[in-house]
GROMACS .gro file of C-alpha atoms in nm:
model
  450
    1UNK     CA    1  -8.062   3.149   8.222
    2UNK     CA    2  -7.783   2.973   8.027
    3UNK     CA    3  -7.386   2.977   8.103
    4UNK     CA    4  -7.081   2.894   7.929
    5UNK     CA    5  -7.014   2.647   8.177
    6UNK     CA    6  -6.795   2.335   8.066
    7UNK     CA    7  -7.017   2.019   7.952
    8UNK     CA    8  -7.056   1.750   8.216
    9UNK     CA    9  -6.974   1.485   7.983
   10UNK     CA   10  -6.665   1.455   7.776
   11UNK     CA   11  -6.673   1.562   7.394
   12UNK     CA   12  -6.634   1.211   7.263
   13UNK     CA   13  -6.980   1.114   7.332
   14UNK     CA   14  -7.128   1.372   7.080
   15UNK     CA   15  -7.307   1.180   6.824
   16UNK     CA   16  -7.401   0.876   7.012
   17UNK     CA   17  -7.763   0.749   7.087
   18UNK     CA   18  -7.916   0.919   7.386
   19UNK     CA   19  -7.936   0.729   7.691
   20UNK     CA   20  -8.176   0.462   7.681
   21UNK     CA   21  -8.452   0.395   7.907
   22UNK     CA   22  -8.676   0.102   7.988
   23UNK     CA   23  -8.584  -0.253   8.146
   24UNK     CA   24  -8.241  -0.422   8.110
   25UNK     CA   25  -8.098  -0.727   8.237
   26UNK     CA   26  -8.021  -0.711   8.626
   27UNK     CA   27  -7.733  -0.554   8.766
   28UNK     CA   28  -7.617  -0.370   9.055
   29UNK     CA   29  -7.780  -0.050   9.181
   30UNK     CA   30  -7.472   0.138   9.273
   31UNK     CA   31  -7.382   0.456   9.139
   32UNK     CA   32  -7.235   0.468   8.815
   33UNK     CA   33  -6.909   0.623   8.960
   34UNK     CA   34  -6.876   0.359   9.216
   35UNK     CA   35  -6.935   0.077   8.949
   36UNK     CA   36  -6.679   0.219   8.717
   37UNK     CA   37  -6.434   0.232   9.019
   38UNK     CA   38  -6.513  -0.135   9.077
   39UNK     CA   39  -6.489  -0.246   8.733
   40UNK     CA   40  -6.161  -0.058   8.662
   41UNK     CA   41  -5.967  -0.167   8.982
   42UNK     CA   42  -6.121  -0.462   9.111
   43UNK     CA   43  -6.296  -0.662   8.833
   44UNK     CA   44  -6.127  -1.013   8.882
   45UNK     CA   45  -6.366  -0.975   9.189
   46UNK     CA   46  -6.632  -0.773   9.078
   47UNK     CA   47  -6.726  -0.912   8.730
   48UNK     CA   48  -6.716  -1.303   8.852
   49UNK     CA   49  -6.950  -1.195   9.138
   50UNK     CA   50  -7.183  -1.005   8.932
   51UNK     CA   51  -7.192  -1.318   8.733
   52UNK     CA   52  -7.280  -1.562   9.007
   53UNK     CA   53  -7.568  -1.328   9.136
   54UNK     CA   54  -7.745  -1.224   8.814
   55UNK     CA   55  -7.637  -1.507   8.581
   56UNK     CA   56  -7.498  -1.541   8.234
   57UNK     CA   57  -7.653  -1.167   8.112
   58UNK     CA   58  -7.610  -0.862   8.346
   59UNK     CA   59  -7.594  -0.477   8.341
   60UNK     CA   60  -7.346  -0.263   8.470
   61UNK     CA   61  -7.362   0.130   8.426
   62UNK     CA   62  -7.003   0.294   8.374
   63UNK     CA   63  -6.880   0.654   8.341
   64UNK     CA   64  -6.904   0.884   8.153
   65UNK     CA   65  -7.274   0.893   8.139
   66UNK     CA   66  -7.372   0.600   8.333
   67UNK     CA   67  -7.502   0.396   7.990
   68UNK     CA   68  -7.598   0.060   8.060
   69UNK     CA   69  -7.361  -0.191   7.940
   70UNK     CA   70  -7.504  -0.547   7.892
   71UNK     CA   71  -7.250  -0.817   7.983
   72UNK     CA   72  -7.239  -1.166   7.819
   73UNK     CA   73  -7.027  -1.467   7.822
   74UNK     CA   74  -7.209  -1.761   7.647
   75UNK     CA   75  -7.053  -1.846   7.274
   76UNK     CA   76  -7.395  -1.818   7.112
   77UNK     CA   77  -7.428  -1.469   7.286
   78UNK     CA   78  -7.080  -1.365   7.177
   79UNK     CA   79  -7.132  -1.460   6.829
   80UNK     CA   80  -7.467  -1.238   6.839
   81UNK     CA   81  -7.200  -0.928   6.913
   82UNK     CA   82  -6.920  -1.034   6.683
   83UNK     CA   83  -7.142  -1.092   6.400
   84UNK     CA   84  -7.366  -0.797   6.450
   85UNK     CA   85  -7.414  -0.542   6.142
   86UNK     CA   86  -7.084  -0.305   6.197
   87UNK     CA   87  -7.317  -0.057   6.069
   88UNK     CA   88  -7.515  -0.098   6.387
   89UNK     CA   89  -7.254  -0.261   6.656
   90UNK     CA   90  -7.024   0.015   6.692
   91UNK     CA   91  -6.705  -0.078   6.838
   92UNK     CA   92  -6.510   0.258   6.772
   93UNK     CA   93  -6.768   0.409   7.029
   94UNK     CA   94  -6.705   0.113   7.249
   95UNK     CA   95  -6.327   0.224   7.291
   96UNK     CA   96  -6.386   0.593   7.260
   97UNK     CA   97  -6.232   0.654   7.608
   98UNK     CA   98  -5.900   0.587   7.407
   99UNK     CA   99  -5.963   0.851   7.202
  100UNK     CA  100  -5.716   1.120   7.402
  101UNK     CA  101  -5.434   0.866   7.367
  102UNK     CA  102  -5.497   0.685   7.007
  103UNK     CA  103  -5.618   0.978   6.841
  104UNK     CA  104  -5.930   1.021   6.631
  105UNK     CA  105  -5.781   0.826   6.333
  106UNK     CA  106  -5.695   0.502   6.532
  107UNK     CA  107  -5.843   0.187   6.359
  108UNK     CA  108  -5.995   0.078   6.718
  109UNK     CA  109  -6.199   0.403   6.731
  110UNK     CA  110  -6.343   0.412   6.366
  111UNK     CA  111  -6.665   0.264   6.272
  112UNK     CA  112  -6.843   0.148   5.940
  113UNK     CA  113  -6.693   0.292   5.618
  114UNK     CA  114  -6.408   0.453   5.777
  115UNK     CA  115  -6.309   0.153   5.965
  116UNK     CA  116  -6.336  -0.069   5.677
  117UNK     CA  117  -6.101   0.171   5.474
  118UNK     CA  118  -5.856   0.196   5.759
  119UNK     CA  119  -5.839  -0.186   5.806
  120UNK     CA  120  -5.792  -0.229   5.429
  121UNK     CA  121  -5.520   0.008   5.450
  122UNK     CA  122  -5.335  -0.173   5.713
  123UNK     CA  123  -5.390  -0.530   5.627
  124UNK     CA  124  -5.081  -0.570   5.399
  125UNK     CA  125  -4.855  -0.459   5.664
  126UNK     CA  126  -5.016  -0.774   5.879
  127UNK     CA  127  -5.020  -1.048   5.593
  128UNK     CA  128  -4.840  -1.360   5.652
  129UNK     CA  129  -4.564  -1.266   5.397
  130UNK     CA  130  -4.519  -0.978   5.600
  131UNK     CA  131  -4.508  -1.151   5.933
  132UNK     CA  132  -4.229  -1.372   5.761
  133UNK     CA  133  -4.017  -1.090   5.711
  134UNK     CA  134  -4.043  -0.927   6.060
  135UNK     CA  135  -3.956  -1.281   6.253
  136UNK     CA  136  -3.593  -1.254   6.192
  137UNK     CA  137  -3.545  -0.896   6.337
  138UNK     CA  138  -3.754  -1.005   6.652
  139UNK     CA  139  -3.556  -1.303   6.689
  140UNK     CA  140  -3.234  -1.104   6.708
  141UNK     CA  141  -3.386  -0.845   6.948
  142UNK     CA  142  -3.529  -1.120   7.160
  143UNK     CA  143  -3.172  -1.294   7.152
  144UNK     CA  144  -2.974  -0.970   7.218
  145UNK     CA  145  -3.206  -0.905   7.534
  146UNK     CA  146  -3.252  -1.279   7.659
  147UNK     CA  147  -2.844  -1.309   7.678
  148UNK     CA  148  -2.838  -1.045   7.939
  149UNK     CA  149  -3.060  -1.165   8.158
  150UNK     CA  150  -2.929  -1.229   8.543
  151UNK     CA  151  -2.872  -1.605   8.601
  152UNK     CA  152  -2.917  -1.747   8.941
  153UNK     CA  153  -3.116  -1.420   9.065
  154UNK     CA  154  -3.492  -1.365   9.105
  155UNK     CA  155  -3.614  -1.104   8.868
  156UNK     CA  156  -3.944  -0.976   8.729
  157UNK     CA  157  -4.003  -1.129   8.392
  158UNK     CA  158  -4.262  -0.884   8.289
  159UNK     CA  159  -4.020  -0.599   8.337
  160UNK     CA  160  -3.809  -0.784   8.113
  161UNK     CA  161  -4.069  -0.876   7.875
  162UNK     CA  162  -4.223  -0.508   7.855
  163UNK     CA  163  -3.837  -0.407   7.738
  164UNK     CA  164  -3.831  -0.646   7.499
  165UNK     CA  165  -4.166  -0.566   7.333
  166UNK     CA  166  -4.118  -0.189   7.351
  167UNK     CA  167  -3.757  -0.256   7.151
  168UNK     CA  168  -3.986  -0.451   6.891
  169UNK     CA  169  -4.229  -0.198   6.890
  170UNK     CA  170  -3.958   0.091   6.804
  171UNK     CA  171  -3.761  -0.110   6.564
  172UNK     CA  172  -4.018  -0.362   6.380
  173UNK     CA  173  -4.321  -0.135   6.420
  174UNK     CA  174  -4.185   0.213   6.392
  175UNK     CA  175  -3.880   0.119   6.235
  176UNK     CA  176  -3.669   0.368   6.416
  177UNK     CA  177  -3.285   0.259   6.448
  178UNK     CA  178  -3.132   0.609   6.513
  179UNK     CA  179  -3.023   0.573   6.913
  180UNK     CA  180  -3.112   0.971   6.987
  181UNK     CA  181  -3.491   0.916   6.879
  182UNK     CA  182  -3.498   0.571   7.049
  183UNK     CA  183  -3.370   0.755   7.374
  184UNK     CA  184  -3.650   1.033   7.313
  185UNK     CA  185  -3.932   0.775   7.245
  186UNK     CA  186  -3.884   0.524   7.560
  187UNK     CA  187  -3.996   0.784   7.813
  188UNK     CA  188  -4.279   0.941   7.623
  189UNK     CA  189  -4.394   0.568   7.543
  190UNK     CA  190  -4.353   0.450   7.913
  191UNK     CA  191  -4.580   0.728   8.017
  192UNK     CA  192  -4.846   0.649   7.762
  193UNK     CA  193  -4.845   0.290   7.854
  194UNK     CA  194  -4.865   0.366   8.238
  195UNK     CA  195  -5.128   0.638   8.208
  196UNK     CA  196  -5.366   0.642   8.494
  197UNK     CA  197  -5.725   0.520   8.415
  198UNK     CA  198  -5.847   0.831   8.575
  199UNK     CA  199  -5.674   1.033   8.317
  200UNK     CA  200  -5.844   0.822   8.078
  201UNK     CA  201  -6.186   0.902   8.201
  202UNK     CA  202  -6.096   1.287   8.238
  203UNK     CA  203  -5.888   1.348   7.959
  204UNK     CA  204  -6.175   1.492   7.730
  205UNK     CA  205  -6.290   1.741   7.979
  206UNK     CA  206  -6.121   2.064   7.890
  207UNK     CA  207  -6.134   2.189   8.251
  208UNK     CA  208  -5.898   1.952   8.374
  209UNK     CA  209  -5.627   1.966   8.106
  210UNK     CA  210  -5.466   2.258   8.307
  211UNK     CA  211  -5.402   2.058   8.601
  212UNK     CA  212  -5.210   1.778   8.774
  213UNK     CA  213  -5.197   1.455   8.611
  214UNK     CA  214  -5.408   1.559   8.318
  215UNK     CA  215  -5.176   1.862   8.241
  216UNK     CA  216  -4.870   1.619   8.233
  217UNK     CA  217  -5.063   1.376   8.011
  218UNK     CA  218  -5.146   1.643   7.765
  219UNK     CA  219  -4.782   1.758   7.751
  220UNK     CA  220  -4.657   1.404   7.711
  221UNK     CA  221  -4.891   1.375   7.412
  222UNK     CA  222  -4.744   1.701   7.261
  223UNK     CA  223  -4.394   1.569   7.304
  224UNK     CA  224  -4.476   1.210   7.167
  225UNK     CA  225  -4.661   1.388   6.880
  226UNK     CA  226  -4.333   1.590   6.808
  227UNK     CA  227  -4.110   1.290   6.780
  228UNK     CA  228  -4.358   1.088   6.581
  229UNK     CA  229  -4.442   1.351   6.319
  230UNK     CA  230  -4.060   1.426   6.285
  231UNK     CA  231  -3.973   1.026   6.226
  232UNK     CA  232  -4.280   0.995   5.969
  233UNK     CA  233  -4.151   1.333   5.791
  234UNK     CA  234  -3.791   1.193   5.770
  235UNK     CA  235  -3.925   0.834   5.666
  236UNK     CA  236  -4.105   0.984   5.376
  237UNK     CA  237  -3.782   1.132   5.232
  238UNK     CA  238  -3.554   0.824   5.321
  239UNK     CA  239  -3.357   0.726   5.040
  240UNK     CA  240  -3.414   0.354   5.111
  241UNK     CA  241  -3.796   0.379   5.197
  242UNK     CA  242  -3.890   0.129   4.897
  243UNK     CA  243  -3.632  -0.145   5.045
  244UNK     CA  244  -3.752  -0.083   5.432
  245UNK     CA  245  -3.962  -0.371   5.564
  246UNK     CA  246  -4.090  -0.203   5.904
  247UNK     CA  247  -4.441  -0.159   5.962
  248UNK     CA  248  -4.439   0.236   5.903
  249UNK     CA  249  -4.269   0.187   5.586
  250UNK     CA  250  -4.499  -0.027   5.446
  251UNK     CA  251  -4.782   0.182   5.555
  252UNK     CA  252  -4.617   0.493   5.362
  253UNK     CA  253  -4.666   0.269   5.050
  254UNK     CA  254  -5.044   0.200   5.102
  255UNK     CA  255  -5.326   0.352   4.933
  256UNK     CA  256  -5.257   0.356   4.535
  257UNK     CA  257  -5.277  -0.020   4.515
  258UNK     CA  258  -5.578  -0.052   4.747
  259UNK     CA  259  -5.770   0.224   4.547
  260UNK     CA  260  -5.791   0.451   4.825
  261UNK     CA  261  -5.599   0.775   4.956
  262UNK     CA  262  -5.273   0.725   5.122
  263UNK     CA  263  -5.255   0.766   5.495
  264UNK     CA  264  -5.210   1.117   5.618
  265UNK     CA  265  -4.944   1.198   5.872
  266UNK     CA  266  -5.221   1.237   6.150
  267UNK     CA  267  -5.340   0.887   6.032
  268UNK     CA  268  -5.020   0.738   6.068
  269UNK     CA  269  -4.941   0.871   6.387
  270UNK     CA  270  -5.271   0.742   6.507
  271UNK     CA  271  -5.241   0.394   6.364
  272UNK     CA  272  -4.873   0.394   6.521
  273UNK     CA  273  -4.988   0.467   6.842
  274UNK     CA  274  -5.267   0.226   6.849
  275UNK     CA  275  -5.037  -0.041   6.745
  276UNK     CA  276  -4.793   0.065   7.045
  277UNK     CA  277  -5.087   0.044   7.298
  278UNK     CA  278  -5.242  -0.281   7.129
  279UNK     CA  279  -4.926  -0.459   7.094
  280UNK     CA  280  -4.672  -0.332   7.373
  281UNK     CA  281  -4.782  -0.438   7.726
  282UNK     CA  282  -5.052  -0.700   7.609
  283UNK     CA  283  -4.786  -0.940   7.464
  284UNK     CA  284  -4.553  -0.868   7.713
  285UNK     CA  285  -4.808  -0.980   7.968
  286UNK     CA  286  -4.864  -1.289   7.796
  287UNK     CA  287  -4.510  -1.366   7.776
  288UNK     CA  288  -4.453  -1.316   8.121
  289UNK     CA  289  -4.762  -1.520   8.230
  290UNK     CA  290  -4.624  -1.813   7.998
  291UNK     CA  291  -4.290  -1.810   8.147
  292UNK     CA  292  -4.438  -1.829   8.516
  293UNK     CA  293  -4.650  -2.124   8.440
  294UNK     CA  294  -4.374  -2.287   8.266
  295UNK     CA  295  -4.168  -2.224   8.564
  296UNK     CA  296  -4.402  -2.380   8.795
  297UNK     CA  297  -4.439  -2.721   8.635
  298UNK     CA  298  -4.073  -2.910   8.531
  299UNK     CA  299  -4.299  -3.161   8.298
  300UNK     CA  300  -4.458  -2.864   8.099
  301UNK     CA  301  -4.129  -2.693   8.091
  302UNK     CA  302  -3.944  -2.983   7.953
  303UNK     CA  303  -4.225  -3.023   7.689
  304UNK     CA  304  -4.203  -2.667   7.596
  305UNK     CA  305  -3.819  -2.679   7.560
  306UNK     CA  306  -3.841  -2.978   7.356
  307UNK     CA  307  -4.063  -2.789   7.130
  308UNK     CA  308  -3.850  -2.495   7.094
  309UNK     CA  309  -3.545  -2.718   7.020
  310UNK     CA  310  -3.721  -2.915   6.742
  311UNK     CA  311  -3.888  -2.613   6.600
  312UNK     CA  312  -4.244  -2.723   6.702
  313UNK     CA  313  -4.410  -2.382   6.687
  314UNK     CA  314  -4.759  -2.504   6.707
  315UNK     CA  315  -4.665  -2.615   7.077
  316UNK     CA  316  -4.525  -2.278   7.145
  317UNK     CA  317  -4.817  -2.106   7.022
  318UNK     CA  318  -5.061  -2.354   7.259
  319UNK     CA  319  -4.844  -2.248   7.545
  320UNK     CA  320  -4.906  -1.867   7.477
  321UNK     CA  321  -5.283  -1.911   7.386
  322UNK     CA  322  -5.310  -2.098   7.714
  323UNK     CA  323  -5.144  -1.798   7.905
  324UNK     CA  324  -5.383  -1.549   7.733
  325UNK     CA  325  -5.707  -1.808   7.808
  326UNK     CA  326  -5.593  -1.839   8.184
  327UNK     CA  327  -5.485  -1.478   8.253
  328UNK     CA  328  -5.666  -1.233   8.022
  329UNK     CA  329  -5.485  -0.930   7.989
  330UNK     CA  330  -5.796  -0.704   7.838
  331UNK     CA  331  -6.125  -0.762   8.008
  332UNK     CA  332  -6.413  -0.724   7.768
  333UNK     CA  333  -6.497  -0.637   7.400
  334UNK     CA  334  -6.761  -0.380   7.370
  335UNK     CA  335  -7.002  -0.250   7.108
  336UNK     CA  336  -7.253   0.057   7.110
  337UNK     CA  337  -7.584  -0.030   6.936
  338UNK     CA  338  -7.683   0.275   6.706
  339UNK     CA  339  -8.025   0.107   6.641
  340UNK     CA  340  -8.240  -0.125   6.831
  341UNK     CA  341  -8.103  -0.529   6.823
  342UNK     CA  342  -8.133  -0.855   6.989
  343UNK     CA  343  -7.836  -0.988   7.139
  344UNK     CA  344  -7.842  -1.329   7.343
  345UNK     CA  345  -8.231  -1.334   7.328
  346UNK     CA  346  -8.253  -0.999   7.466
  347UNK     CA  347  -8.441  -0.689   7.305
  348UNK     CA  348  -8.206  -0.381   7.367
  349UNK     CA  349  -8.273  -0.017   7.237
  350UNK     CA  350  -8.042   0.226   7.046
  351UNK     CA  351  -7.800   0.378   7.250
  352UNK     CA  352  -7.709   0.043   7.505
  353UNK     CA  353  -7.409  -0.096   7.496
  354UNK     CA  354  -7.329  -0.473   7.474
  355UNK     CA  355  -6.984  -0.639   7.583
  356UNK     CA  356  -6.848  -1.003   7.567
  357UNK     CA  357  -6.644  -1.056   7.881
  358UNK     CA  358  -6.330  -1.218   7.803
  359UNK     CA  359  -6.258  -1.292   8.183
  360UNK     CA  360  -6.621  -1.485   8.189
  361UNK     CA  361  -6.584  -1.649   7.842
  362UNK     CA  362  -6.244  -1.778   7.929
  363UNK     CA  363  -6.320  -1.915   8.261
  364UNK     CA  364  -6.668  -2.059   8.224
  365UNK     CA  365  -6.637  -2.233   7.867
  366UNK     CA  366  -6.349  -2.428   7.930
  367UNK     CA  367  -6.302  -2.772   8.116
  368UNK     CA  368  -6.091  -2.760   8.438
  369UNK     CA  369  -6.058  -2.358   8.372
  370UNK     CA  370  -5.796  -2.293   8.639
  371UNK     CA  371  -5.562  -2.551   8.541
  372UNK     CA  372  -5.285  -2.433   8.276
  373UNK     CA  373  -5.286  -2.681   8.010
  374UNK     CA  374  -5.158  -2.600   7.644
  375UNK     CA  375  -5.276  -2.938   7.493
  376UNK     CA  376  -5.640  -2.792   7.466
  377UNK     CA  377  -5.542  -2.605   7.214
  378UNK     CA  378  -5.356  -2.886   7.020
  379UNK     CA  379  -5.559  -3.192   7.088
  380UNK     CA  380  -5.908  -3.054   6.935
  381UNK     CA  381  -6.072  -2.786   6.804
  382UNK     CA  382  -6.163  -2.476   7.060
  383UNK     CA  383  -6.535  -2.396   7.045
  384UNK     CA  384  -6.609  -2.103   6.828
  385UNK     CA  385  -6.633  -1.732   7.030
  386UNK     CA  386  -6.484  -1.909   7.355
  387UNK     CA  387  -6.124  -1.781   7.349
  388UNK     CA  388  -6.144  -1.442   7.232
  389UNK     CA  389  -5.849  -1.224   7.334
  390UNK     CA  390  -5.833  -1.091   7.032
  391UNK     CA  391  -6.208  -0.993   6.976
  392UNK     CA  392  -6.388  -1.147   6.687
  393UNK     CA  393  -6.578  -1.078   6.358
  394UNK     CA  394  -6.475  -0.780   6.131
  395UNK     CA  395  -6.331  -0.593   6.446
  396UNK     CA  396  -6.071  -0.913   6.515
  397UNK     CA  397  -5.751  -0.739   6.615
  398UNK     CA  398  -5.548  -0.690   6.316
  399UNK     CA  399  -5.232  -0.738   6.484
  400UNK     CA  400  -5.336  -1.116   6.624
  401UNK     CA  401  -5.100  -1.310   6.385
  402UNK     CA  402  -4.838  -1.028   6.464
  403UNK     CA  403  -4.883  -1.109   6.854
  404UNK     CA  404  -4.865  -1.470   6.819
  405UNK     CA  405  -4.568  -1.463   6.590
  406UNK     CA  406  -4.381  -1.229   6.833
  407UNK     CA  407  -4.497  -1.433   7.124
  408UNK     CA  408  -4.350  -1.778   6.996
  409UNK     CA  409  -4.046  -1.610   6.853
  410UNK     CA  410  -3.960  -1.492   7.200
  411UNK     CA  411  -4.061  -1.789   7.389
  412UNK     CA  412  -3.823  -2.010   7.145
  413UNK     CA  413  -3.519  -1.772   7.249
  414UNK     CA  414  -3.574  -1.811   7.592
  415UNK     CA  415  -3.645  -2.193   7.612
  416UNK     CA  416  -3.352  -2.291   7.412
  417UNK     CA  417  -3.125  -2.119   7.661
  418UNK     CA  418  -3.266  -2.135   7.988
  419UNK     CA  419  -3.432  -2.351   8.283
  420UNK     CA  420  -3.690  -2.157   8.474
  421UNK     CA  421  -3.797  -2.169   8.794
  422UNK     CA  422  -4.120  -1.952   8.918
  423UNK     CA  423  -4.054  -1.769   9.250
  424UNK     CA  424  -4.361  -1.770   9.461
  425UNK     CA  425  -4.725  -1.738   9.376
  426UNK     CA  426  -4.867  -1.457   9.170
  427UNK     CA  427  -5.211  -1.339   9.080
  428UNK     CA  428  -5.369  -1.045   8.833
  429UNK     CA  429  -5.390  -0.695   8.929
  430UNK     CA  430  -5.546  -0.418   8.730
  431UNK     CA  431  -5.301  -0.173   8.566
  432UNK     CA  432  -5.456   0.113   8.340
  433UNK     CA  433  -5.690  -0.068   8.129
  434UNK     CA  434  -5.494  -0.436   8.135
  435UNK     CA  435  -5.433  -0.697   8.406
  436UNK     CA  436  -5.082  -0.770   8.485
  437UNK     CA  437  -4.888  -1.014   8.725
  438UNK     CA  438  -4.908  -0.839   9.057
  439UNK     CA  439  -4.570  -0.958   9.144
  440UNK     CA  440  -4.422  -0.927   8.803
  441UNK     CA  441  -4.403  -1.318   8.762
  442UNK     CA  442  -4.087  -1.362   8.920
  443UNK     CA  443  -3.851  -1.613   8.766
  444UNK     CA  444  -3.494  -1.754   8.843
  445UNK     CA  445  -3.323  -1.871   8.518
  446UNK     CA  446  -3.034  -2.090   8.491
  447UNK     CA  447  -2.834  -2.175   8.156
  448UNK     CA  448  -2.919  -2.500   8.005
  449UNK     CA  449  -2.667  -2.777   7.980
  450UNK     CA  450  -2.611  -2.966   7.640
   0.00000   0.00000   0.00000
């Protein structure tokens, strides 16, 4: 007898290969719900423990369907993942849990030819020339906010950096200057950024959409969509559209010159939310950790301040990169196999997922991994497929250059103004899908003397 009961798995896994069977690299035998909770809430302890117990390749099983995820950490193994045929190694399906937030058109959720088209249309807005055009506005935003920091009083740098990078997203990416709309956007964006992981796991189950935090999530999404679609419609009619340099305005022009259809309003909405989620808290966290680490070492602080004073952006970028290495914000990069493949010497069937562990790669493939040493990114060439905060291959984060440019610009504005002192120790904690400083990377700043 059949019923009309709701499906037991979310709709976004429709079209995936069936759950594979057979032998996989060893891993815990715990139920997938337990492994998922351990990974989402305690991964900084859970993943290294699995690595110690099972070795360089191990398997975990996560919700929604307990599909095997084979985790790798060595450069040659990671190379197999990043260099894999994008027609087979589907990254979009690996990110599918983010679909209810980002939308079906997100460049992070698309695969194969659809991803190639979206990336082609987005690339002009993140070219070297475009990045140069954003730098002055980012510097002004940073200057305005950093000048208001409390002097001589302990504060959470993460909170300040979240406010700063959000302002950058709203002004530089969305191009919103109307204060009324900014006020509308801020709480809606905060709700998206701070979404509970359980909401992500359950957002695709229709039966949950009418209760509790899932109902609130869907209400927030509808309101965010209303504001973003209104902004897109007004921007299309703006008299100064041709001269505007923000990302949204540039995306409204793409298509004809690239030989593709222009982006629709729905596509624009989804790419804007993707850029928000990928570029807001991640950059803010990297900056907070950077300041915290500099505030723990007068010697490194002095060197970084000298670099800021002299315009040595290479050293400031090295500080940012070392922060991303020592304190990874995102834990893994995943792909779903549409056909059988050999990855890291292991034969895997269609339907298996593979992951490059950013956490393990950053800790296992560098000398003295617990030491904060920016010079490692200047003194010699970092081995390929070891520093991977932006992923790699054809799926490398399209906003990587923007993030580094923004980070260097903000560091310069902070370090030319202040001396820093970190207050107490801090450790990473999981918040949503990211890892952030548990105590906010607390600082005391004082004005530099000439």
